[in-house]
Amino acid sequence: MDFTEIYKQTASLVAFSPGTHFLLTAAQDRLIIRRSDSFEIARSWLVDTSPSLTSAALASTNTKQKGRAEEITNCITHAAWSCDSEHVLAACTKTGVVSVFKLRDESWTARIEAGAEGLVKAEWAPDGRTVLCFSEWGLRVTMWSLVTGVATHIQYPIHPDRGYAFRKDARYFVLAERHKSKDTLGVYDAHEAYRLVRHFPLPTSSLASVSLSPTGNCLAVWEGPLEFKLYIVSLAGNVLGTFSPEQDPGFGIRKVSWHPSGMFLAVAGSDDKVYILENLTWNPIATLDLPTRTHDGVHIWREPTGWLEATHGRGFLSYERIQTPISLPTTSSQVRNKFTKPPSGVRPSLSTSRGTSGTTQLAFNTSGTLLLIRSAAMPTTVLLYDFPLPPSASSPSILASSSRRSTLLEPLVPRLRTVLMHTSQVRTARWNPDPARAGRLALACGNQSVYIWSDEWVFEPTDPDLHCTPGAEEDVEVAECVGVPAQRFATRDVRWAPDGKAMILFDEDTFCCACEVEEEGA
């Protein structure tokens, strides 16, 4: 694995283009485009982050904080590619300004100025020619068209970060809204200037988030942090199913993840249990109670102690293979199987309960054959479950990438397959986005390294002395610690390139890229 030089960045605003040919970087008030093959600068723009007349007038009325505002307003807070890599946007939420640039024409530019409502977020719509701007205080979301120059406004979105979604075909835009103190959902036709198609009330009283199914036929909505209740709603407004555990865990839902096929939904809360719902009755077909002790047949990998000091952050080293069964390392704040709802009339403390317990990540790989789970009770550990699919849900691509084809014929019960243990807290874990390499995982633990787990290698034994069935294949896992060759670098986050052949490694205000080295003759 080859590493690039260390480059400056702001707010982790670094992204490969959808075609992986270019790399977008925001550094203070400058936008930089590099070629991904040589990392030479192809384009560079100095973004005008000066406030609009409305923002300047409002800022001038607050003389107490004026000096501090001038100090921090020049930084880009949002940057992104359009879907066709033709345009890039850079937003500064402090001044309420969005600038748009064209990659093929360095002189072309567009500027969007938010009014008195302010700006908290800006991003591209899937068509690559519309910019979504979310205002402060949940007042409205505005769709600015670069083609027609027309702006479309939708009032009162609930959450600018998680309360909306586009369908996979980019036809419909669903938005959670709050009207007259009631949760509602709007369905808008993105192909017809965001014309309202449906608008209906939601069964929630204080909506936490929405998650659209990969098929686009329904979406999951769930209550806030004090109630564990999830609803499945169709885009026509019909409630298809409701789920709430028989034993009240005391707090609400923390993580929800759809299976890539849309047939299953994984739901987790603060009690370290993961419920797998199926899409016919929306009832749980399996409940995963996160283990504190492993059983036989589970692959246990442990990061070698002191390997960074021994290797000086150079090269790579395999994890240590541990024999089962063993007890998994947990924190003193673990409350699994002991989590009870507070007495009646006593308001639970979200800072002490939700922040130190429960599931912190649920993620299926792109083929849906593996499920990653991380828990606050085991901050240094990553659990990987085999997720067998019924034959009706199996496609040729899924079958080709599955590492355990025999599980398709067994009952649908996810089984713990692999445990990855580290010496530091896991900050990030991300699956490779390439469907052909679905069984490849990258992790970051805030130190001078990146960790790779993969099951894409298959070993065919040829030694006649080995006791195995002729023609049988043996599953081989690889877990490696890869040092970042830099004097001062702590990997806080890692993101894959769209083609899955490179990664961006982030430190607080710097980044580098790690690229796979192709073998000769490959």
Short mmCIF file of C-alpha atoms in Angstrom, two decimals:
data_model
loop_
_atom_site.label_atom_id
_atom_site.label_comp_id
_atom_site.label_asym_id
_atom_site.label_seq_id
_atom_site.Cartn_x
_atom_site.Cartn_y
_atom_site.Cartn_z
CA MET A 1 0.00 0.00 0.00
CA ASP A 2 1.43 3.37 -1.09
CA PHE A 3 0.83 6.61 0.78
CA THR A 4 0.81 10.14 -0.59
CA GLU A 5 2.27 13.23 1.00
CA ILE A 6 0.47 14.98 3.86
CA TYR A 7 -1.82 17.81 2.72
CA LYS A 8 -3.75 20.51 4.57
CA GLN A 9 -7.53 20.37 4.86
CA THR A 10 -10.36 22.05 6.74
CA ALA A 11 -13.23 20.30 8.53
CA SER A 12 -12.43 16.96 6.81
CA LEU A 13 -13.69 18.39 3.50
CA VAL A 14 -11.86 16.01 1.15
CA ALA A 15 -13.63 13.81 -1.38
CA PHE A 16 -12.90 11.83 -4.53
CA SER A 17 -14.99 12.66 -7.56
CA PRO A 18 -17.70 10.10 -8.45
CA GLY A 19 -15.42 8.76 -11.21
CA THR A 20 -12.37 8.78 -8.88
CA HIS A 21 -10.37 10.86 -11.38
CA PHE A 22 -10.07 13.95 -9.18
CA LEU A 23 -9.77 14.84 -5.50
CA LEU A 24 -11.58 17.81 -3.98
CA THR A 25 -10.02 19.57 -0.98
CA ALA A 26 -11.13 22.59 1.05
CA ALA A 27 -8.42 24.48 2.93
CA GLN A 28 -9.62 27.57 4.80
CA ASP A 29 -11.24 29.70 2.05
CA ARG A 30 -9.66 27.91 -0.92
CA LEU A 31 -11.02 25.04 -3.00
CA ILE A 32 -8.42 22.76 -4.63
CA ILE A 33 -8.90 20.06 -7.27
CA ARG A 34 -6.10 17.49 -7.68
CA ARG A 35 -5.69 14.68 -10.19
CA SER A 36 -5.99 11.37 -8.38
CA ASP A 37 -3.24 9.68 -10.40
CA SER A 38 -0.49 12.26 -9.79
CA PHE A 39 -2.01 14.55 -7.12
CA GLU A 40 -1.04 17.56 -9.20
CA ILE A 41 -3.32 20.58 -8.80
CA ALA A 42 -5.72 20.82 -11.74
CA ARG A 43 -7.94 23.66 -10.51
CA SER A 44 -7.93 26.08 -7.60
CA TRP A 45 -10.46 28.73 -6.56
CA LEU A 46 -10.36 31.37 -3.85
CA VAL A 47 -13.92 31.25 -2.50
CA ASP A 48 -15.60 34.57 -1.79
CA THR A 49 -17.04 33.96 1.68
CA SER A 50 -17.98 37.58 2.29
CA PRO A 51 -21.49 37.78 3.78
CA SER A 52 -24.52 38.82 1.81
CA LEU A 53 -26.03 42.25 2.43
CA THR A 54 -28.72 40.71 4.65
CA SER A 55 -26.21 38.71 6.70
CA ALA A 56 -23.94 41.73 7.03
CA ALA A 57 -26.81 43.88 8.25
CA LEU A 58 -27.82 41.29 10.82
CA ALA A 59 -24.23 40.79 11.98
CA SER A 60 -23.71 44.52 12.46
CA THR A 61 -26.48 44.61 15.05
CA ASN A 62 -24.58 42.22 17.30
CA THR A 63 -21.55 44.30 18.24
CA LYS A 64 -20.51 42.08 21.13
CA GLN A 65 -19.64 39.10 18.96
CA LYS A 66 -18.67 41.00 15.84
CA GLY A 67 -14.93 40.65 16.39
CA ARG A 68 -15.12 36.90 16.94
CA ALA A 69 -17.40 36.48 13.91
CA GLU A 70 -14.88 38.17 11.62
CA GLU A 71 -12.29 35.74 12.92
CA ILE A 72 -14.10 32.56 11.86
CA THR A 73 -16.25 33.52 8.88
CA ASN A 74 -13.69 32.86 6.15
CA CYS A 75 -13.63 29.05 6.46
CA ILE A 76 -15.49 26.73 4.09
CA THR A 77 -17.90 24.50 6.05
CA HIS A 78 -19.35 22.34 3.23
CA ALA A 79 -17.84 21.16 -0.06
CA ALA A 80 -19.09 18.50 -2.47
CA TRP A 81 -19.04 17.15 -6.03
CA SER A 82 -22.04 17.01 -8.32
CA CYS A 83 -23.01 13.51 -9.46
CA ASP A 84 -21.33 13.93 -12.88
CA SER A 85 -18.16 15.62 -11.54
CA GLU A 86 -18.92 18.71 -13.66
CA HIS A 87 -19.53 21.09 -10.74
CA VAL A 88 -18.34 21.57 -7.16
CA LEU A 89 -19.89 23.64 -4.40
CA ALA A 90 -18.37 25.36 -1.39
CA ALA A 91 -20.53 26.79 1.39
CA CYS A 92 -19.79 29.00 4.36
CA THR A 93 -22.66 28.68 6.81
CA LYS A 94 -21.38 31.51 9.02
CA THR A 95 -21.94 34.04 6.25
CA GLY A 96 -24.84 32.22 4.52
CA VAL A 97 -23.10 31.93 1.14
CA VAL A 98 -22.80 29.02 -1.34
CA SER A 99 -20.39 29.24 -4.28
CA VAL A 100 -20.60 26.89 -7.26
CA PHE A 101 -17.79 26.28 -9.77
CA LYS A 102 -17.49 24.40 -13.05
CA LEU A 103 -14.54 22.06 -13.51
CA ARG A 104 -14.26 22.55 -17.30
CA ASP A 105 -14.56 26.33 -17.14
CA GLU A 106 -12.48 27.97 -14.43
CA SER A 107 -14.08 31.38 -15.03
CA TRP A 108 -17.69 30.18 -14.59
CA THR A 109 -19.14 30.66 -11.13
CA ALA A 110 -22.48 30.97 -9.34
CA ARG A 111 -23.28 32.41 -5.93
CA ILE A 112 -26.23 31.65 -3.68
CA GLU A 113 -26.92 33.97 -0.77
CA ALA A 114 -29.15 32.96 2.11
CA GLY A 115 -31.43 35.59 3.51
CA ALA A 116 -32.33 36.37 7.08
CA GLU A 117 -33.17 32.69 7.68
CA GLY A 118 -29.47 31.80 7.63
CA LEU A 119 -27.77 28.61 6.43
CA VAL A 120 -26.81 25.43 8.29
CA LYS A 121 -26.18 22.99 5.43
CA ALA A 122 -25.77 22.89 1.65
CA GLU A 123 -25.54 19.84 -0.61
CA TRP A 124 -26.21 18.61 -4.11
CA ALA A 125 -29.42 16.96 -5.23
CA PRO A 126 -28.93 13.72 -7.20
CA ASP A 127 -29.46 15.49 -10.55
CA GLY A 128 -26.22 17.46 -10.09
CA ARG A 129 -27.87 20.74 -11.12
CA THR A 130 -29.80 21.59 -7.97
CA VAL A 131 -28.40 22.79 -4.64
CA LEU A 132 -30.28 22.10 -1.40
CA CYS A 133 -29.90 24.78 1.29
CA PHE A 134 -31.24 24.20 4.81
CA SER A 135 -31.93 27.31 6.86
CA GLU A 136 -31.44 27.87 10.57
CA TRP A 137 -34.12 27.08 13.15
CA GLY A 138 -35.80 24.58 10.82
CA LEU A 139 -37.58 27.31 8.90
CA ARG A 140 -37.27 25.92 5.39
CA VAL A 141 -35.21 24.06 2.80
CA THR A 142 -34.62 25.75 -0.54
CA MET A 143 -33.86 23.99 -3.82
CA TRP A 144 -31.86 26.27 -6.13
CA SER A 145 -31.79 25.18 -9.78
CA LEU A 146 -28.64 26.09 -11.73
CA VAL A 147 -30.49 25.47 -15.00
CA THR A 148 -33.55 27.69 -14.53
CA GLY A 149 -32.35 29.92 -11.71
CA VAL A 150 -35.62 29.27 -9.89
CA ALA A 151 -35.77 28.56 -6.15
CA THR A 152 -38.34 26.21 -4.59
CA HIS A 153 -39.07 26.49 -0.87
CA ILE A 154 -40.42 23.84 1.50
CA GLN A 155 -41.37 24.98 4.98
CA TYR A 156 -40.44 23.55 8.39
CA PRO A 157 -38.09 20.57 7.91
CA ILE A 158 -37.51 18.77 11.21
CA HIS A 159 -33.86 17.73 10.88
CA PRO A 160 -31.41 19.15 8.33
CA ASP A 161 -29.02 16.21 8.79
CA ARG A 162 -31.20 13.08 8.95
CA GLY A 163 -34.83 13.93 8.27
CA TYR A 164 -34.90 13.56 4.49
CA ALA A 165 -33.92 11.22 1.65
CA PHE A 166 -33.97 10.85 -2.12
CA ARG A 167 -35.21 7.65 -3.70
CA LYS A 168 -32.54 5.61 -5.44
CA ASP A 169 -33.79 6.60 -8.90
CA ALA A 170 -33.68 10.29 -7.80
CA ARG A 171 -37.34 10.73 -8.74
CA TYR A 172 -38.83 11.46 -5.32
CA PHE A 173 -37.64 13.54 -2.37
CA VAL A 174 -39.11 12.72 1.03
CA LEU A 175 -38.87 15.26 3.84
CA ALA A 176 -39.93 15.03 7.48
CA GLU A 177 -41.73 18.24 8.42
CA ARG A 178 -43.41 19.64 11.50
CA HIS A 179 -46.65 21.55 11.08
CA LYS A 180 -48.81 22.75 13.98
CA SER A 181 -46.69 20.70 16.43
CA LYS A 182 -47.36 17.49 14.46
CA ASP A 183 -44.86 15.28 12.62
CA THR A 184 -45.67 15.02 8.92
CA LEU A 185 -43.99 13.71 5.79
CA GLY A 186 -43.92 15.34 2.38
CA VAL A 187 -43.20 13.47 -0.86
CA TYR A 188 -42.02 15.70 -3.71
CA ASP A 189 -41.40 14.99 -7.40
CA ALA A 190 -37.81 16.06 -8.08
CA HIS A 191 -38.32 15.76 -11.83
CA GLU A 192 -41.12 18.34 -11.78
CA ALA A 193 -39.55 21.19 -9.82
CA TYR A 194 -40.27 19.47 -6.50
CA ARG A 195 -44.02 19.44 -6.94
CA LEU A 196 -45.86 18.13 -3.88
CA VAL A 197 -47.14 14.60 -4.52
CA ARG A 198 -48.16 13.41 -1.04
CA HIS A 199 -48.38 15.01 2.37
CA PHE A 200 -49.57 13.01 5.37
CA PRO A 201 -49.20 12.88 9.17
CA LEU A 202 -46.72 10.49 10.77
CA PRO A 203 -47.54 8.28 13.77
CA THR A 204 -44.57 9.64 15.73
CA SER A 205 -44.90 12.29 18.42
CA SER A 206 -41.25 13.43 18.36
CA LEU A 207 -39.54 12.06 15.27
CA ALA A 208 -35.86 11.19 15.62
CA SER A 209 -35.01 10.27 12.03
CA VAL A 210 -36.17 8.62 8.80
CA SER A 211 -34.49 5.94 6.68
CA LEU A 212 -35.69 5.14 3.17
CA SER A 213 -35.62 1.52 2.01
CA PRO A 214 -33.15 0.66 -0.78
CA THR A 215 -36.15 -0.35 -2.90
CA GLY A 216 -37.77 3.06 -2.33
CA ASN A 217 -41.19 1.56 -1.52
CA CYS A 218 -41.29 2.39 2.19
CA LEU A 219 -39.36 4.13 4.91
CA ALA A 220 -38.63 3.59 8.58
CA VAL A 221 -39.43 6.37 11.04
CA TRP A 222 -38.84 6.19 14.77
CA GLU A 223 -39.48 8.08 17.96
CA GLY A 224 -37.08 10.27 19.91
CA PRO A 225 -34.57 9.16 22.56
CA LEU A 226 -37.10 8.33 25.29
CA GLU A 227 -39.26 5.75 23.50
CA PHE A 228 -38.23 2.60 21.60
CA LYS A 229 -40.80 2.49 18.81
CA LEU A 230 -40.32 2.17 15.05
CA TYR A 231 -42.90 2.48 12.26
CA ILE A 232 -42.73 1.34 8.63
CA VAL A 233 -44.63 3.75 6.39
CA SER A 234 -45.34 3.55 2.67
CA LEU A 235 -44.90 6.58 0.42
CA ALA A 236 -48.69 6.74 0.20
CA GLY A 237 -48.93 7.30 3.94
CA ASN A 238 -50.04 3.83 5.07
CA VAL A 239 -48.51 2.39 8.23
CA LEU A 240 -47.27 -1.06 7.17
CA GLY A 241 -45.84 -2.18 10.49
CA THR A 242 -44.86 -1.20 14.01
CA PHE A 243 -42.07 -2.57 16.17
CA SER A 244 -41.38 -2.18 19.87
CA PRO A 245 -39.58 -4.80 22.02
CA GLU A 246 -41.67 -6.78 24.47
CA GLN A 247 -39.31 -5.76 27.25
CA ASP A 248 -38.98 -1.98 27.27
CA PRO A 249 -35.24 -1.15 27.14
CA GLY A 250 -35.90 2.23 28.73
CA PHE A 251 -34.51 4.45 25.99
CA GLY A 252 -35.06 4.96 22.31
CA ILE A 253 -33.54 3.64 19.11
CA ARG A 254 -29.90 4.46 18.47
CA LYS A 255 -29.13 2.86 15.09
CA VAL A 256 -31.13 1.61 12.11
CA SER A 257 -29.67 -0.04 9.00
CA TRP A 258 -31.41 -1.47 5.93
CA HIS A 259 -30.17 -4.61 4.25
CA PRO A 260 -29.07 -3.81 0.65
CA SER A 261 -31.93 -5.95 -0.70
CA GLY A 262 -34.52 -4.09 1.38
CA MET A 263 -35.78 -7.41 2.79
CA PHE A 264 -34.42 -6.88 6.31
CA LEU A 265 -33.99 -4.04 8.76
CA ALA A 266 -31.54 -4.02 11.67
CA VAL A 267 -32.59 -1.98 14.72
CA ALA A 268 -30.55 -1.35 17.87
CA GLY A 269 -30.97 0.68 21.04
CA SER A 270 -29.25 1.22 24.36
CA ASP A 271 -29.56 -2.37 25.65
CA ASP A 272 -26.89 -3.93 23.38
CA LYS A 273 -29.46 -5.94 21.45
CA VAL A 274 -29.87 -5.89 17.68
CA TYR A 275 -33.26 -6.86 16.24
CA ILE A 276 -33.48 -8.14 12.65
CA LEU A 277 -36.90 -7.39 11.13
CA GLU A 278 -38.20 -8.92 7.90
CA ASN A 279 -40.29 -7.04 5.35
CA LEU A 280 -43.42 -9.22 5.29
CA THR A 281 -44.76 -8.82 8.82
CA TRP A 282 -42.07 -6.43 10.13
CA ASN A 283 -41.55 -8.71 13.11
CA PRO A 284 -38.10 -9.73 14.40
CA ILE A 285 -36.81 -13.00 12.97
CA ALA A 286 -33.59 -12.83 15.01
CA THR A 287 -32.31 -10.99 18.06
CA LEU A 288 -28.57 -10.58 18.49
CA ASP A 289 -27.55 -10.21 22.12
CA LEU A 290 -24.02 -8.89 21.90
CA PRO A 291 -21.69 -11.38 23.58
CA THR A 292 -19.17 -10.83 26.35
CA ARG A 293 -17.58 -14.24 25.73
CA THR A 294 -16.99 -15.91 22.40
CA HIS A 295 -17.62 -19.55 21.51
CA ASP A 296 -15.70 -22.01 19.38
CA GLY A 297 -15.61 -21.39 15.65
CA VAL A 298 -15.24 -17.60 15.91
CA HIS A 299 -12.18 -15.92 14.39
CA ILE A 300 -10.51 -13.73 17.03
CA TRP A 301 -7.96 -11.15 15.88
CA ARG A 302 -6.05 -8.93 18.31
CA GLU A 303 -3.83 -5.95 17.53
CA PRO A 304 -0.23 -6.70 18.57
CA THR A 305 0.89 -4.72 21.61
CA GLY A 306 3.52 -2.06 20.89
CA TRP A 307 3.73 -2.80 17.17
CA LEU A 308 3.84 0.91 16.23
CA GLU A 309 6.89 1.52 18.41
CA ALA A 310 8.59 -1.62 17.14
CA THR A 311 8.05 -0.80 13.46
CA HIS A 312 8.31 3.01 13.83
CA GLY A 313 5.05 3.31 11.92
CA ARG A 314 6.49 1.71 8.78
CA GLY A 315 5.23 -1.32 6.91
CA PHE A 316 2.42 -3.61 7.98
CA LEU A 317 1.93 -6.36 10.52
CA SER A 318 -0.70 -9.05 10.86
CA TYR A 319 -3.07 -9.16 13.82
CA GLU A 320 -2.48 -11.88 16.40
CA ARG A 321 -4.78 -14.89 16.07
CA ILE A 322 -6.34 -15.85 19.43
CA GLN A 323 -7.80 -19.22 20.32
CA THR A 324 -11.42 -19.38 21.47
CA PRO A 325 -13.25 -19.17 23.76
CA ILE A 326 -12.19 -15.89 25.39
CA SER A 327 -13.87 -13.04 27.27
CA LEU A 328 -14.22 -9.83 25.31
CA PRO A 329 -12.89 -6.59 26.82
CA THR A 330 -15.67 -4.31 28.08
CA THR A 331 -15.85 -0.99 29.89
CA SER A 332 -17.19 -0.50 33.40
CA SER A 333 -20.13 1.39 31.89
CA GLN A 334 -21.54 -1.73 30.25
CA VAL A 335 -25.18 -2.16 31.14
CA ARG A 336 -26.19 -5.10 28.97
CA ASN A 337 -28.88 -7.27 30.55
CA LYS A 338 -29.05 -4.86 33.47
CA PHE A 339 -30.55 -1.85 31.75
CA THR A 340 -33.87 -0.95 33.32
CA LYS A 341 -36.25 1.89 32.78
CA PRO A 342 -36.07 4.63 35.44
CA PRO A 343 -38.85 4.77 38.02
CA SER A 344 -42.04 6.57 37.10
CA GLY A 345 -41.67 10.32 37.36
CA VAL A 346 -37.87 10.26 37.16
CA ARG A 347 -36.49 11.75 33.95
CA PRO A 348 -33.53 9.72 32.65
CA SER A 349 -30.23 11.43 31.98
CA LEU A 350 -29.37 11.21 28.30
CA SER A 351 -25.80 12.36 28.85
CA THR A 352 -24.97 9.53 31.25
CA SER A 353 -27.10 6.75 29.80
CA ARG A 354 -27.27 7.11 26.03
CA GLY A 355 -23.72 8.36 25.75
CA THR A 356 -22.09 5.37 27.48
CA SER A 357 -24.20 2.41 26.44
CA GLY A 358 -25.81 0.79 23.46
CA THR A 359 -24.94 0.18 19.84
CA THR A 360 -22.85 2.88 18.17
CA GLN A 361 -22.72 1.45 14.63
CA LEU A 362 -24.73 -0.94 12.45
CA ALA A 363 -23.54 -1.46 8.88
CA PHE A 364 -24.18 -4.11 6.23
CA ASN A 365 -21.56 -4.59 3.55
CA THR A 366 -22.59 -3.89 -0.05
CA SER A 367 -23.52 -7.53 -0.75
CA GLY A 368 -25.50 -7.91 2.47
CA THR A 369 -23.57 -11.00 3.58
CA LEU A 370 -21.85 -9.39 6.57
CA LEU A 371 -23.14 -7.18 9.39
CA LEU A 372 -20.79 -4.96 11.39
CA ILE A 373 -21.73 -4.04 14.97
CA ARG A 374 -19.96 -1.73 17.39
CA SER A 375 -21.04 -1.08 20.96
CA ALA A 376 -20.16 1.65 23.47
CA ALA A 377 -19.66 -1.12 26.03
CA MET A 378 -16.82 -2.52 23.89
CA PRO A 379 -15.22 0.60 22.35
CA THR A 380 -12.06 -1.20 21.17
CA THR A 381 -13.88 -4.16 19.59
CA VAL A 382 -15.59 -4.69 16.24
CA LEU A 383 -18.00 -7.61 15.76
CA LEU A 384 -18.65 -9.09 12.30
CA TYR A 385 -21.67 -11.35 11.82
CA ASP A 386 -22.30 -13.70 8.93
CA PHE A 387 -25.69 -12.79 7.47
CA PRO A 388 -26.97 -15.76 5.44
CA LEU A 389 -29.55 -14.96 2.81
CA PRO A 390 -32.45 -17.15 1.71
CA PRO A 391 -32.18 -18.41 -1.89
CA SER A 392 -35.00 -16.07 -2.98
CA ALA A 393 -32.92 -13.04 -1.97
CA SER A 394 -29.71 -14.25 -3.55
CA SER A 395 -28.51 -12.70 -6.76
CA PRO A 396 -25.53 -13.80 -8.87
CA SER A 397 -23.47 -10.86 -7.56
CA ILE A 398 -24.27 -11.72 -3.95
CA LEU A 399 -23.50 -15.37 -4.45
CA ALA A 400 -20.21 -14.55 -6.16
CA SER A 401 -19.04 -12.29 -3.33
CA SER A 402 -20.29 -14.42 -0.43
CA SER A 403 -17.47 -16.02 1.48
CA ARG A 404 -19.68 -18.76 2.92
CA ARG A 405 -22.01 -20.02 0.27
CA SER A 406 -23.18 -22.95 2.37
CA THR A 407 -24.92 -20.58 4.83
CA LEU A 408 -27.56 -19.77 2.21
CA LEU A 409 -29.08 -23.19 2.77
CA GLU A 410 -29.22 -22.85 6.55
CA PRO A 411 -31.86 -21.08 8.67
CA LEU A 412 -31.63 -17.30 8.61
CA VAL A 413 -29.77 -16.81 11.87
CA PRO A 414 -26.85 -14.35 11.82
CA ARG A 415 -23.80 -15.90 13.45
CA LEU A 416 -20.81 -14.22 14.99
CA ARG A 417 -17.97 -14.81 12.61
CA THR A 418 -15.08 -12.48 13.50
CA VAL A 419 -13.99 -10.30 16.42
CA LEU A 420 -11.39 -7.56 15.91
CA MET A 421 -9.80 -6.29 19.14
CA HIS A 422 -7.64 -3.18 19.36
CA THR A 423 -5.57 -1.38 21.98
CA SER A 424 -7.31 1.98 21.32
CA GLN A 425 -10.92 2.98 20.81
CA VAL A 426 -12.23 2.40 17.30
CA ARG A 427 -13.20 5.72 15.78
CA THR A 428 -14.32 4.66 12.32
CA ALA A 429 -15.12 1.43 10.49
CA ARG A 430 -16.18 1.49 6.83
CA TRP A 431 -16.94 -1.22 4.27
CA ASN A 432 -15.46 -1.09 0.79
CA PRO A 433 -18.11 0.40 -1.56
CA ASP A 434 -17.10 -1.80 -4.52
CA PRO A 435 -19.60 -4.71 -4.74
CA ALA A 436 -16.83 -6.92 -6.11
CA ARG A 437 -14.84 -6.37 -2.92
CA ALA A 438 -17.67 -6.32 -0.41
CA GLY A 439 -15.73 -8.28 2.20
CA ARG A 440 -13.10 -5.62 2.81
CA LEU A 441 -13.17 -3.34 5.85
CA ALA A 442 -11.06 -0.32 6.88
CA LEU A 443 -10.79 0.92 10.47
CA ALA A 444 -9.21 3.90 12.24
CA CYS A 445 -8.30 4.11 15.92
CA GLY A 446 -6.84 7.60 16.20
CA ASN A 447 -3.19 6.54 15.95
CA GLN A 448 -0.53 6.47 13.25
CA SER A 449 -2.05 3.56 11.35
CA VAL A 450 -5.01 2.17 9.45
CA TYR A 451 -6.41 -1.32 9.95
CA ILE A 452 -7.61 -3.61 7.15
CA TRP A 453 -9.73 -6.76 7.41
CA SER A 454 -10.65 -8.81 4.36
CA ASP A 455 -12.17 -12.16 3.46
CA GLU A 456 -11.79 -11.83 -0.31
CA TRP A 457 -8.90 -14.27 -0.53
CA VAL A 458 -9.78 -17.94 -0.99
CA PHE A 459 -7.15 -20.61 -0.37
CA GLU A 460 -7.28 -23.85 -2.32
CA PRO A 461 -5.14 -26.49 -0.57
CA THR A 462 -2.97 -28.53 -2.93
CA ASP A 463 -0.87 -30.47 -0.42
CA PRO A 464 -2.10 -34.11 -0.49
CA ASP A 465 -1.08 -34.49 3.18
CA LEU A 466 -3.68 -31.92 4.27
CA HIS A 467 -6.85 -33.51 5.60
CA CYS A 468 -9.55 -31.83 3.56
CA THR A 469 -12.18 -32.72 1.06
CA PRO A 470 -10.82 -32.81 -2.51
CA GLY A 471 -11.73 -29.65 -4.40
CA ALA A 472 -12.93 -27.91 -1.26
CA GLU A 473 -12.10 -24.28 -0.61
CA GLU A 474 -11.02 -22.96 2.74
CA ASP A 475 -12.09 -19.48 3.86
CA VAL A 476 -9.12 -17.29 4.64
CA GLU A 477 -9.33 -14.05 6.56
CA VAL A 478 -6.64 -11.41 6.61
CA ALA A 479 -6.34 -8.74 9.31
CA GLU A 480 -3.46 -6.29 9.05
CA CYS A 481 -2.15 -3.22 10.85
CA VAL A 482 -0.73 -0.74 8.33
CA GLY A 483 1.48 2.09 9.59
CA VAL A 484 1.24 5.56 8.09
CA PRO A 485 4.80 6.68 7.17
CA ALA A 486 4.64 10.18 8.64
CA GLN A 487 6.31 11.85 11.60
CA ARG A 488 3.09 13.19 13.10
CA PHE A 489 -0.21 11.76 11.91
CA ALA A 490 -3.15 10.29 13.84
CA THR A 491 -5.83 8.64 11.68
CA ARG A 492 -9.15 9.93 13.02
CA ASP A 493 -11.29 8.92 10.05
CA VAL A 494 -11.02 6.88 6.87
CA ARG A 495 -13.12 7.04 3.69
CA TRP A 496 -12.98 4.83 0.62
CA ALA A 497 -12.79 6.09 -2.94
CA PRO A 498 -15.91 5.24 -4.99
CA ASP A 499 -14.05 2.46 -6.84
CA GLY A 500 -12.74 0.97 -3.57
CA LYS A 501 -9.09 1.10 -4.66
CA ALA A 502 -7.93 3.99 -2.48
CA MET A 503 -8.66 5.58 0.90
CA ILE A 504 -8.52 9.05 2.39
CA LEU A 505 -7.01 9.13 5.88
CA PHE A 506 -7.88 12.14 8.04
CA ASP A 507 -6.07 13.79 10.90
CA GLU A 508 -7.41 16.90 12.63
CA ASP A 509 -6.32 19.38 9.94
CA THR A 510 -4.35 17.24 7.50
CA PHE A 511 -4.95 14.21 5.28
CA CYS A 512 -3.20 11.72 3.06
CA CYS A 513 -4.32 9.01 0.66
CA ALA A 514 -3.50 5.32 0.71
CA CYS A 515 -3.60 3.45 -2.59
CA GLU A 516 -3.30 -0.24 -3.31
CA VAL A 517 -0.21 -1.39 -5.15
CA GLU A 518 -1.06 -3.58 -8.13
CA GLU A 519 1.19 -6.57 -8.54
CA GLU A 520 3.15 -6.94 -11.76
CA GLY A 521 1.31 -9.02 -14.29
CA ALA A 522 -2.02 -8.52 -12.50
#
